[in-house]
Amino acid sequence: MASKITLLPDHVANQIAAGEVIQRPASVVKELLENAVDAQATQIQLVIKNAGKTLIQVIDNGEGMSNTDLRLAFERHATSKITLAEDLFALKTKGFRGEALASIAAISHVETHTRTTSEEVSHCLKIEGSTVVDQSLSTQPKGTSIAVKSLFYNIPARRNFLKSDQVELRHIIDEFHRVALAHPEIKFLFYNNGHELFELGATGLKKRIAAVFGSKWESQLVPVKEQTSLAIITGFAVKPEFSKKSRGQQFFFVNNRFIKSSFLHHAVSNAFEGLLRPGFQPGYFIYLTVDPQSIDINIHPTKTEVKFEEEQNLYAILRAAVKHSLGVFQVLPTLDFEKDASLEVPYAYKDKTPEPPPIAVDSNFNPFKNEHKSSIRPSVKDPQWEALYSGIKEANLSTIDTSEDSLLNLPESPKVFQLFSKYIVCPLKTHLLLIDQKRAHQRILYERFLSSITQKKGVSQSLLFPVVLELNPQQTEEFTHRVEALELLGFQFVLKDSNHLTITAAPEYCPASKAEELVEQLLINESEESSLEDFSPADRVAKTMAKNLAIKSGESLTAQEQQALIDDFFACKETAVSPFNRQIFITLEKTDIEQKLN
Ligand code: ADP
Ligand code: MG
């Protein structure tokens, strides 16, 4: 019988490998930038068109390749970076698998020019779908330029799977940030559709962070330094008062390679404990230098995960180093040896006096009184009360009796009250509604903001003191995509130059004091909030506004506020779930209670 097993042809094997290494244009950007860094370049240019879907080009002034090396570079498992298996345990370079270029060339059109110092001319190689289509001499300067065109041209499924240009561009910017932050000593230029997005001169780390995220960052960082036999730790932590709600400023680098590590993150978060306002994230740029033999970066094809030896010790060292920095730089109250009881309490609770847990009850409520003649009681004909019932109907609560008879026998203005500063309890004739105040309010605000935007009827209130925001290039980019929705909502802006934005007016329902924080939130890189990736800008803006402005759990509300919340809530188009898909209320049937008390 003839053998049924055959070896896959190279181009097929390359396509399969490409599936693992190259998921989207940003993966190509990462591989090309890393190759340029490995080639000892001191200047690297990134040029992209249409979020990398049409063109990704990286031009470096590094060591270049000889003609033979140029051909070999596109073969699978061709690498100049390791020769022995043992080398894997002493990696000093970013690359080592020797499959990036072969993978990229299998799924795109690649044109490379490269010249070493010793050569007079450069060599050019053109490959389309693993096939060499041209090889010639050219006259490029020393270094390498690789242009990747028509990515995924031969894998339509992949191409169709790509997200909008905006989203893909954000992924590219993320990769660019990671490489740029790992190598402040290298000059980087980044052009998108002919516009310069970043020009980062060679500098030190602090200046690089400021060049990437905005100059005000310089004053918001405290250095972190620690030297032990296990690891050298350097970098910066963001002072807790400047922390953000997003995870956008959390960077770990191990031996100058960006990595993700939930356990290192935990160590840093732990050091910040008690220093952050609820919902805020620690910010950090931490660089670990460890013996390459003590880590394994081989565990993931895209190489962002690392396994460490002595994890537990590293955890303790890192936590202590960050804690120390936050303390030394006066972020923590100074410790002295006279025992001060307030220091025993986490910082966030320090200024609070103990209070009994707040249970807001309506003191006017008398369960034995049959007739409430409360002046704020809406009449049965009040449209809000019809809405209350239609709201409940929409939520598919079929058990509710909405017959004429029951409407007329409405409980005397169902009195609402607050429970645990978290829920609004609304007793009805046959059951009880337990409404999550935060989610209900998010729903109300979301619908309001969304209709302001879509019906173009947002109401502005001018700010007495206009706020000036400094934007980094990425935020400026975000701004251009969101400005329309923001203005429809009621914000008004003056863009002074490409990185200074003045907020002159804020929407109704948005307190002036919150305007600045909100706009910052609204300009956050949305790929961090991947759950929001697929919605329109209007929807995203309405959600972010609702999330930030809604009353929180733990806030006690006056009787009027509770009632207003309930009325507004049942006037909503949708009452079952919050804009973030969380259930808003539960019902407790009278029969359930009777059964329990049987
Ligand atoms: P790896 O980086 O894992 O070695 P790649 O497929 O990314 O694999 O690259 C293959 C080889 O091509 C590298 O080992 C290197 O020798 C060479 N190479 C790639 N890009 C460049 C560049 N920009 N400058 C010089 N040499 C390069
Ligand atoms: Mg490589």
XYZ file of C-alpha atoms and ligand atoms in Angstrom:
626
model
C 0.000 0.000 0.000
C 1.288 3.428 -0.893
C 2.159 5.589 2.067
C -0.659 7.948 2.986
C 1.537 10.381 4.851
C 3.244 13.140 2.876
C 5.214 16.134 4.043
C 3.387 19.427 3.708
C 4.852 21.677 1.019
C 6.678 24.649 2.531
C 4.182 27.261 1.483
C 1.374 25.336 3.150
C 3.393 24.828 6.323
C 4.198 28.541 6.295
C 0.551 29.483 5.964
C -0.310 27.276 8.899
C 2.477 28.787 10.981
C 1.319 32.245 9.930
C -2.077 31.536 11.431
C -0.426 31.252 14.811
C 2.056 34.106 14.639
C 0.223 36.665 12.522
C -3.277 37.341 13.751
C -3.695 40.907 12.538
C -1.658 43.793 11.103
C -0.389 44.633 14.590
C 1.351 41.220 14.757
C 3.354 42.099 11.637
C 4.260 45.459 13.159
C 5.517 43.738 16.293
C 7.661 41.219 14.404
C 9.193 43.803 12.063
C 9.933 46.274 14.843
C 11.544 43.556 16.928
C 13.717 42.445 14.033
C 14.884 46.035 13.573
C 15.739 46.278 17.273
C 17.638 42.976 17.084
C 19.566 44.387 14.099
C 20.972 47.090 16.429
C 19.176 49.922 14.687
C 19.373 53.361 16.310
C 16.509 54.719 14.254
C 13.342 52.892 13.223
C 10.535 54.202 11.049
C 7.103 52.645 10.895
C 4.869 53.570 7.970
C 1.342 52.211 7.681
C -1.614 52.749 5.382
C -5.213 51.858 6.150
C -4.366 50.473 9.553
C -1.823 48.135 7.997
C -4.322 46.443 5.720
C -2.729 48.057 2.639
C 0.828 48.673 3.810
C 3.099 48.069 6.773
C 6.657 49.195 6.257
C 9.526 49.225 8.729
C 12.747 50.989 7.797
C 15.764 50.647 10.050
C 19.400 51.726 9.979
C 20.620 48.478 11.510
C 23.229 45.980 10.392
C 21.400 44.811 7.250
C 21.729 41.418 5.561
C 23.977 39.972 2.910
C 22.327 38.704 -0.254
C 22.430 35.094 0.963
C 21.061 35.986 4.343
C 18.270 37.899 2.672
C 17.120 34.753 0.880
C 17.513 32.609 3.986
C 15.670 35.068 6.191
C 12.390 34.086 4.517
C 12.894 30.359 4.982
C 11.168 28.751 7.887
C 13.327 28.134 10.967
C 15.971 30.445 9.497
C 17.419 32.597 12.233
C 20.758 34.187 12.960
C 19.857 34.428 16.616
C 20.297 30.939 17.980
C 22.199 27.933 16.755
C 21.981 25.473 19.634
C 19.059 24.407 21.746
C 21.000 25.684 24.760
C 20.872 29.177 23.283
C 17.175 29.167 24.008
C 18.047 29.525 27.664
C 20.271 32.536 27.172
C 18.229 34.721 24.866
C 19.327 38.288 24.470
C 17.349 38.987 21.306
C 13.628 39.411 20.667
C 13.426 36.875 17.889
C 14.636 33.297 17.956
C 11.978 31.214 16.269
C 12.969 32.173 12.749
C 9.431 31.938 11.513
C 8.109 35.481 11.442
C 9.388 36.517 8.026
C 8.527 33.169 6.443
C 5.016 33.423 7.890
C 4.513 37.004 6.759
C 5.763 36.234 3.251
C 3.306 33.335 2.997
C 0.276 35.576 3.385
C 1.224 38.889 1.761
C 3.389 40.644 -0.820
C 6.738 41.531 0.720
C 9.402 43.806 -0.723
C 12.703 43.979 1.129
C 15.727 46.173 0.559
C 18.774 45.623 2.688
C 22.414 46.725 2.790
C 25.242 45.956 5.187
C 27.959 48.517 5.963
C 30.531 46.665 3.901
C 28.472 46.769 0.730
C 28.129 49.444 -1.935
C 24.683 48.469 -3.146
C 21.557 47.120 -1.519
C 19.765 43.910 -2.387
C 16.102 43.758 -3.164
C 13.868 40.714 -2.862
C 10.166 40.501 -3.714
C 8.072 37.597 -2.474
C 4.356 36.976 -3.028
C 2.729 34.152 -1.087
C 6.075 32.399 -0.395
C 7.102 32.657 -4.064
C 10.096 34.785 -5.007
C 8.951 37.011 -7.871
C 11.949 39.301 -8.232
C 15.468 39.673 -7.007
C 17.624 42.632 -7.972
C 20.134 45.226 -6.860
C 18.969 48.584 -5.543
C 20.441 51.724 -4.044
C 19.057 51.991 -0.538
C 21.038 53.295 2.433
C 22.552 50.978 5.034
C 19.966 49.018 6.958
C 16.798 47.204 6.048
C 13.410 48.237 4.735
C 10.639 45.661 4.676
C 7.297 46.583 3.109
C 4.364 44.232 3.651
C 1.448 44.812 1.277
C -1.970 43.189 0.887
C -1.820 41.257 4.125
C -4.004 38.116 4.114
C -4.655 38.554 0.359
C -4.750 34.765 -0.010
C -6.713 34.062 3.190
C -10.030 35.869 2.676
C -11.434 34.454 5.918
C -8.686 36.195 7.879
C -9.044 39.401 5.936
C -12.777 39.546 6.522
C -12.247 38.849 10.170
C -10.258 42.065 10.635
C -11.935 44.835 12.602
C -12.451 48.438 11.501
C -9.382 50.519 10.628
C -9.805 52.370 13.901
C -9.606 49.199 15.966
C -6.731 47.706 13.988
C -4.826 50.986 14.241
C -5.223 50.919 17.999
C -3.736 47.444 18.180
C -0.808 48.706 16.099
C -0.327 51.695 18.374
C -0.320 49.340 21.374
C 2.473 47.253 19.849
C 4.364 50.384 18.897
C 4.106 51.692 22.484
C 5.474 48.451 23.849
C 8.556 48.460 21.651
C 9.081 52.215 22.044
C 8.879 51.939 25.835
C 11.238 48.980 25.888
C 13.853 50.965 23.943
C 13.960 54.668 24.777
C 17.527 54.728 23.427
C 16.220 54.161 19.889
C 14.636 56.934 17.840
C 11.195 56.026 16.484
C 9.043 57.618 13.809
C 5.522 56.483 13.054
C 3.472 57.644 10.051
C -0.136 56.716 9.507
C -1.725 57.466 6.099
C 0.939 60.084 5.459
C 0.551 61.847 8.827
C 3.149 61.723 11.545
C 1.641 60.035 14.591
C 4.780 59.844 16.737
C 8.282 61.215 16.585
C 10.194 59.908 19.581
C 13.790 61.069 19.905
C 16.378 58.832 21.566
C 16.195 59.605 25.275
C 15.827 58.165 28.766
C 12.859 56.212 30.042
C 11.058 58.999 31.872
C 11.190 61.313 28.870
C 10.098 58.480 26.618
C 7.034 57.794 28.776
C 6.192 61.491 28.609
C 6.723 61.579 24.834
C 4.356 58.665 24.397
C 1.621 59.586 26.877
C 1.926 63.376 27.321
C 4.386 65.708 29.051
C 2.418 66.008 32.307
C 3.321 62.394 32.995
C 6.817 63.379 33.987
C 5.664 64.851 37.263
C 3.346 61.940 37.977
C 5.956 59.212 38.193
C 8.020 57.920 41.077
C 11.111 55.854 40.349
C 11.229 52.209 41.371
C 14.678 50.688 41.930
C 15.852 47.494 43.479
C 18.857 45.314 42.947
C 18.931 41.739 44.168
C 20.678 38.626 42.978
C 17.405 37.398 41.542
C 16.493 40.483 39.547
C 17.308 44.096 38.910
C 14.165 46.176 39.000
C 13.973 49.656 37.501
C 11.202 51.819 36.151
C 8.412 53.991 37.444
C 5.141 53.772 39.291
C 2.402 56.328 38.693
C 1.601 58.305 41.846
C -1.714 56.972 43.157
C -3.489 60.329 42.858
C -2.892 60.285 39.104
C -4.089 56.762 38.571
C -6.680 56.120 35.918
C -9.695 53.908 35.640
C -8.250 52.120 32.642
C -5.491 49.537 32.528
C -3.742 51.473 29.765
C -0.652 52.304 31.795
C 0.466 48.925 33.032
C 3.684 47.733 31.489
C 6.098 44.993 32.448
C 9.276 44.381 30.527
C 11.567 41.457 31.180
C 15.016 41.825 29.664
C 13.560 44.623 27.514
C 10.752 42.486 26.202
C 7.147 43.490 26.917
C 5.324 40.748 28.795
C 1.979 40.169 30.441
C 1.959 38.622 33.858
C -1.012 38.508 36.150
C 1.151 37.440 39.023
C 3.567 40.367 38.717
C 0.544 42.638 38.320
C -0.820 41.245 41.530
C 2.425 42.044 43.319
C 2.291 45.675 42.197
C -1.420 46.049 42.931
C -0.721 44.726 46.367
C 1.859 47.469 46.940
C -0.761 50.069 45.992
C -3.312 48.661 48.407
C -5.262 51.317 50.259
C -3.807 54.106 48.116
C -6.186 54.027 45.190
C -9.703 55.342 44.956
C -12.191 52.558 44.288
C -12.299 51.570 40.646
C -8.903 53.119 39.858
C -6.014 51.112 38.500
C -2.357 51.261 39.492
C -0.131 52.607 36.728
C 3.402 51.270 36.295
C 6.296 50.846 33.904
C 8.427 48.139 35.469
C 11.607 46.751 33.920
C 13.029 43.519 35.242
C 16.459 42.342 34.283
C 16.932 38.687 35.125
C 19.336 35.981 34.137
C 18.000 34.741 30.778
C 18.490 31.209 32.096
C 15.973 31.794 34.859
C 13.062 32.452 32.518
C 11.262 30.604 29.780
C 9.824 32.832 27.085
C 9.234 29.926 24.823
C 5.810 29.094 26.145
C 3.726 31.208 23.778
C 4.169 31.776 20.018
C 3.628 35.514 20.299
C 5.969 35.593 23.258
C 4.121 37.855 25.663
C 4.015 35.312 28.434
C 6.997 34.314 30.504
C 7.605 31.664 33.094
C 9.913 32.585 35.962
C 11.933 30.468 38.307
C 11.479 31.506 41.918
C 8.185 33.242 41.255
C 7.363 33.662 44.907
C 10.599 35.467 45.696
C 10.246 37.708 42.707
C 6.742 38.568 43.853
C 7.933 39.616 47.271
C 10.857 41.640 45.916
C 8.708 43.491 43.413
C 5.987 44.272 45.917
C 8.500 45.580 48.421
C 10.277 47.697 45.807
C 7.081 49.402 44.656
C 5.822 49.875 48.196
C 9.107 51.428 49.165
C 9.036 53.878 46.255
C 5.495 54.961 46.955
C 6.472 55.505 50.581
C 9.783 57.255 50.055
C 8.320 59.727 47.641
C 5.887 60.999 50.204
C 2.972 59.286 48.716
C 2.334 57.487 51.927
C 2.022 59.313 55.221
C 5.507 59.341 56.753
C 5.991 56.577 59.194
C 7.542 57.240 62.552
C 8.008 55.122 65.606
C 5.522 56.892 67.803
C 2.624 54.667 67.333
C -0.112 56.442 65.497
C -3.263 54.398 65.366
C -4.400 55.981 62.137
C -1.548 54.355 60.308
C -2.837 50.941 61.138
C -5.884 51.613 59.048
C -5.638 51.377 55.267
C -5.114 54.845 53.842
C -8.437 54.930 52.066
C -10.286 54.591 55.368
C -8.061 56.837 57.414
C -10.239 59.920 57.391
C -13.490 58.139 57.922
C -15.174 57.892 61.272
C -16.832 54.569 61.895
C -20.506 54.711 61.070
C -23.219 52.160 61.559
C -24.074 50.600 58.227
C -26.479 53.007 56.559
C -29.933 51.608 56.042
C -32.060 54.328 54.564
C -35.661 53.991 55.641
C -38.475 56.333 55.017
C -39.442 57.533 58.464
C -42.894 58.536 57.237
C -43.711 55.046 56.206
C -46.415 53.490 58.303
C -47.370 50.017 57.236
C -50.540 50.119 59.328
C -51.880 53.258 57.775
C -54.202 52.487 54.939
C -54.417 55.767 53.183
C -51.368 57.772 52.286
C -52.253 61.220 51.109
C -48.739 61.985 50.165
C -48.596 65.054 47.962
C -45.990 63.591 45.640
C -48.033 60.499 44.996
C -48.687 60.221 41.268
C -52.249 59.550 40.261
C -53.156 56.250 38.682
C -53.581 58.033 35.367
C -50.113 59.479 35.567
C -48.267 58.356 32.419
C -45.243 57.443 34.493
C -47.312 54.862 36.249
C -48.556 53.451 33.013
C -44.927 53.267 32.030
C -44.203 51.448 35.220
C -46.557 48.721 34.224
C -45.546 48.589 30.598
C -41.965 48.440 31.766
C -42.771 45.454 33.827
C -44.655 43.857 30.979
C -41.676 44.289 28.710
C -39.545 42.581 31.266
C -41.785 39.560 30.793
C -43.041 39.357 34.280
C -46.120 37.486 33.302
C -47.145 36.966 36.860
C -48.031 40.593 37.313
C -51.725 41.229 37.367
C -52.319 44.167 35.056
C -56.068 43.831 34.694
C -58.238 46.929 34.988
C -59.259 45.794 38.377
C -55.757 45.546 39.717
C -54.800 48.886 38.260
C -57.623 50.530 40.090
C -56.660 48.700 43.217
C -53.110 49.919 42.982
C -51.453 49.770 46.306
C -51.594 53.198 47.782
C -48.681 54.777 45.943
C -46.247 51.918 46.349
C -43.849 53.368 48.817
C -40.269 52.789 47.883
C -37.334 52.633 50.225
C -33.637 52.045 50.015
C -31.941 48.921 51.288
C -28.235 48.562 52.124
C -27.630 51.868 50.267
C -27.672 49.713 47.202
C -31.171 48.640 46.248
C -34.503 50.353 45.927
C -37.311 48.202 47.235
C -40.651 48.771 45.583
C -43.569 46.843 47.117
C -46.398 46.094 44.703
C -49.669 44.307 45.224
C -48.560 40.728 44.736
C -44.838 41.047 44.913
C -41.828 43.108 45.722
C -39.325 44.592 43.266
C -35.707 44.807 44.341
C -33.954 47.222 41.999
C -30.205 47.707 41.767
C -29.870 51.503 42.003
C -26.604 51.755 40.103
C -27.674 49.619 37.161
C -31.091 51.275 36.963
C -29.490 54.700 36.870
C -26.970 53.577 34.244
C -29.916 52.475 32.112
C -31.700 55.821 32.544
C -28.618 57.873 31.702
C -27.601 55.645 28.810
C -30.978 56.020 27.120
C -30.955 59.762 27.708
C -27.462 60.244 26.321
C -28.061 57.978 23.381
C -31.214 59.825 22.403
C -29.440 63.190 22.818
C -26.864 62.000 20.328
C -29.124 60.279 17.837
C -31.828 62.945 17.921
C -29.208 65.692 17.979
C -30.800 67.462 20.890
C -28.078 67.486 23.518
C -28.263 70.461 25.854
C -25.007 72.273 26.676
C -24.094 74.176 29.757
C -21.091 76.465 29.433
C -18.306 75.876 31.899
C -17.498 78.848 34.088
C -13.880 77.741 34.061
C -12.999 76.041 30.782
C -10.705 73.075 31.299
C -7.577 72.556 29.202
C -6.520 68.987 28.556
C -3.182 67.954 27.186
C -3.650 65.151 24.697
C -1.127 62.603 23.595
C -1.114 61.693 19.878
C -3.294 58.710 20.497
C -5.907 60.730 22.357
C -5.894 63.293 19.544
C -6.612 60.453 17.180
C -9.457 59.217 19.432
C -10.772 62.733 19.662
C -11.180 63.058 15.914
C -13.289 59.888 15.898
C -15.461 60.812 18.841
C -15.842 64.565 18.526
C -19.067 64.368 16.580
C -20.860 62.222 19.137
C -19.436 64.293 21.989
C -20.672 67.541 20.499
C -24.107 66.136 19.795
C -24.232 65.187 23.429
C -23.592 68.765 24.523
C -19.826 68.986 24.943
C -18.137 71.928 23.261
C -14.435 72.043 22.540
C -11.747 74.238 21.148
C -8.763 72.327 19.778
C -5.918 74.825 20.238
C -3.250 72.826 18.513
C -2.910 69.130 17.910
C -2.358 68.395 21.580
C -4.262 70.974 23.617
C -7.980 70.673 23.940
C -10.170 73.137 25.822
C -13.539 71.950 27.094
C -15.842 74.975 27.059
C -19.195 73.330 27.717
C -20.509 70.085 29.136
C -23.804 68.269 28.598
C -26.792 68.588 30.858
C -26.605 65.964 33.666
C -22.800 66.199 33.599
C -21.499 68.200 36.559
C -18.767 70.676 35.579
C -16.450 69.078 38.134
C -16.656 65.789 36.259
C -16.179 67.124 32.741
C -12.406 66.743 32.644
C -12.302 63.210 33.984
C -15.090 62.183 31.671
C -13.479 63.492 28.522
C -10.270 61.697 29.533
C -12.281 58.507 29.980
C -13.943 59.025 26.640
C -10.614 59.314 24.866
C -9.158 56.144 26.285
C -7.814 53.646 23.837
C -10.855 51.548 23.252
C -8.986 48.356 22.524
C -8.450 48.250 26.280
C -12.160 47.986 26.632
C -12.525 45.235 24.122
C -16.056 44.539 25.297
C -17.033 47.847 23.735
C -15.179 47.214 20.499
C -18.108 46.457 18.287
C -20.414 49.349 18.984
C -20.829 52.688 17.260
C -19.029 55.774 18.617
C -22.392 57.135 19.818
C -23.134 53.978 21.741
C -19.678 53.898 23.265
C -19.868 57.518 24.338
C -23.323 57.019 25.875
C -22.133 53.946 27.755
C -19.020 55.598 29.113
C -21.013 58.630 30.226
C -23.642 56.454 31.897
C -21.032 54.362 33.664
C -19.227 57.390 35.038
C -22.167 59.538 36.023
C -24.546 56.954 37.452
C -25.077 56.882 41.192
C -22.996 54.199 42.796
C -23.742 51.378 45.155
C -23.283 52.661 48.678
C -24.775 56.081 48.027
C -27.794 56.848 50.139
C -30.628 58.610 48.405
C -33.366 60.843 49.772
C -36.972 59.714 49.485
C -37.501 62.079 46.553
C -34.385 60.841 44.785
C -35.520 57.261 45.216
C -38.941 58.043 43.822
C -37.499 60.006 40.884
C -35.158 57.141 40.104
C -38.021 54.652 40.046
C -40.182 56.908 37.872
C -37.387 57.538 35.392
C -36.440 53.918 35.370
C -39.857 52.650 34.420
C -40.036 55.248 31.675
C -37.037 53.558 30.034
C -37.427 51.654 26.785
C -35.712 48.633 28.228
C -35.824 47.719 31.876
C -34.513 44.206 32.107
C -30.777 44.819 31.779
C -28.264 47.634 32.237
C -26.319 48.967 29.236
C -23.635 46.488 30.269
C -26.043 43.591 30.135
C -26.499 43.132 33.860
C -29.880 42.279 35.319
C -31.410 45.364 36.938
C -34.039 43.981 39.268
C -35.450 40.855 40.783
C -38.962 40.161 41.990
C -39.971 38.497 45.191
C -43.456 36.995 44.963
C -45.872 37.242 47.826
C -46.378 33.494 47.510
C -42.624 32.939 47.855
C -42.642 34.866 51.074
C -45.718 33.038 52.323
C -44.094 29.732 51.563
C -40.945 30.717 53.411
C -42.912 31.783 56.437
C -45.116 28.779 56.420
P 13.886 35.585 14.118
O 13.747 37.036 14.398
O 13.132 34.736 15.071
O 15.301 35.156 13.940
P 12.618 36.260 11.639
O 11.856 35.456 10.663
O 11.920 37.390 12.270
O 13.165 35.278 12.734
O 13.931 36.782 10.944
C 14.820 35.869 10.349
C 16.219 36.417 10.271
O 16.271 37.494 9.337
C 16.717 37.021 11.566
O 17.285 36.032 12.393
C 17.762 38.020 11.066
O 18.990 37.405 10.866
C 17.212 38.448 9.722
N 16.528 39.746 9.785
C 15.214 39.952 9.866
N 14.910 41.261 9.904
C 16.080 41.929 9.860
C 16.457 43.315 9.879
N 15.523 44.288 9.968
N 17.766 43.602 9.813
C 18.698 42.634 9.726
N 18.407 41.316 9.713
C 17.123 40.951 9.785
Mg 12.013 38.103 14.297
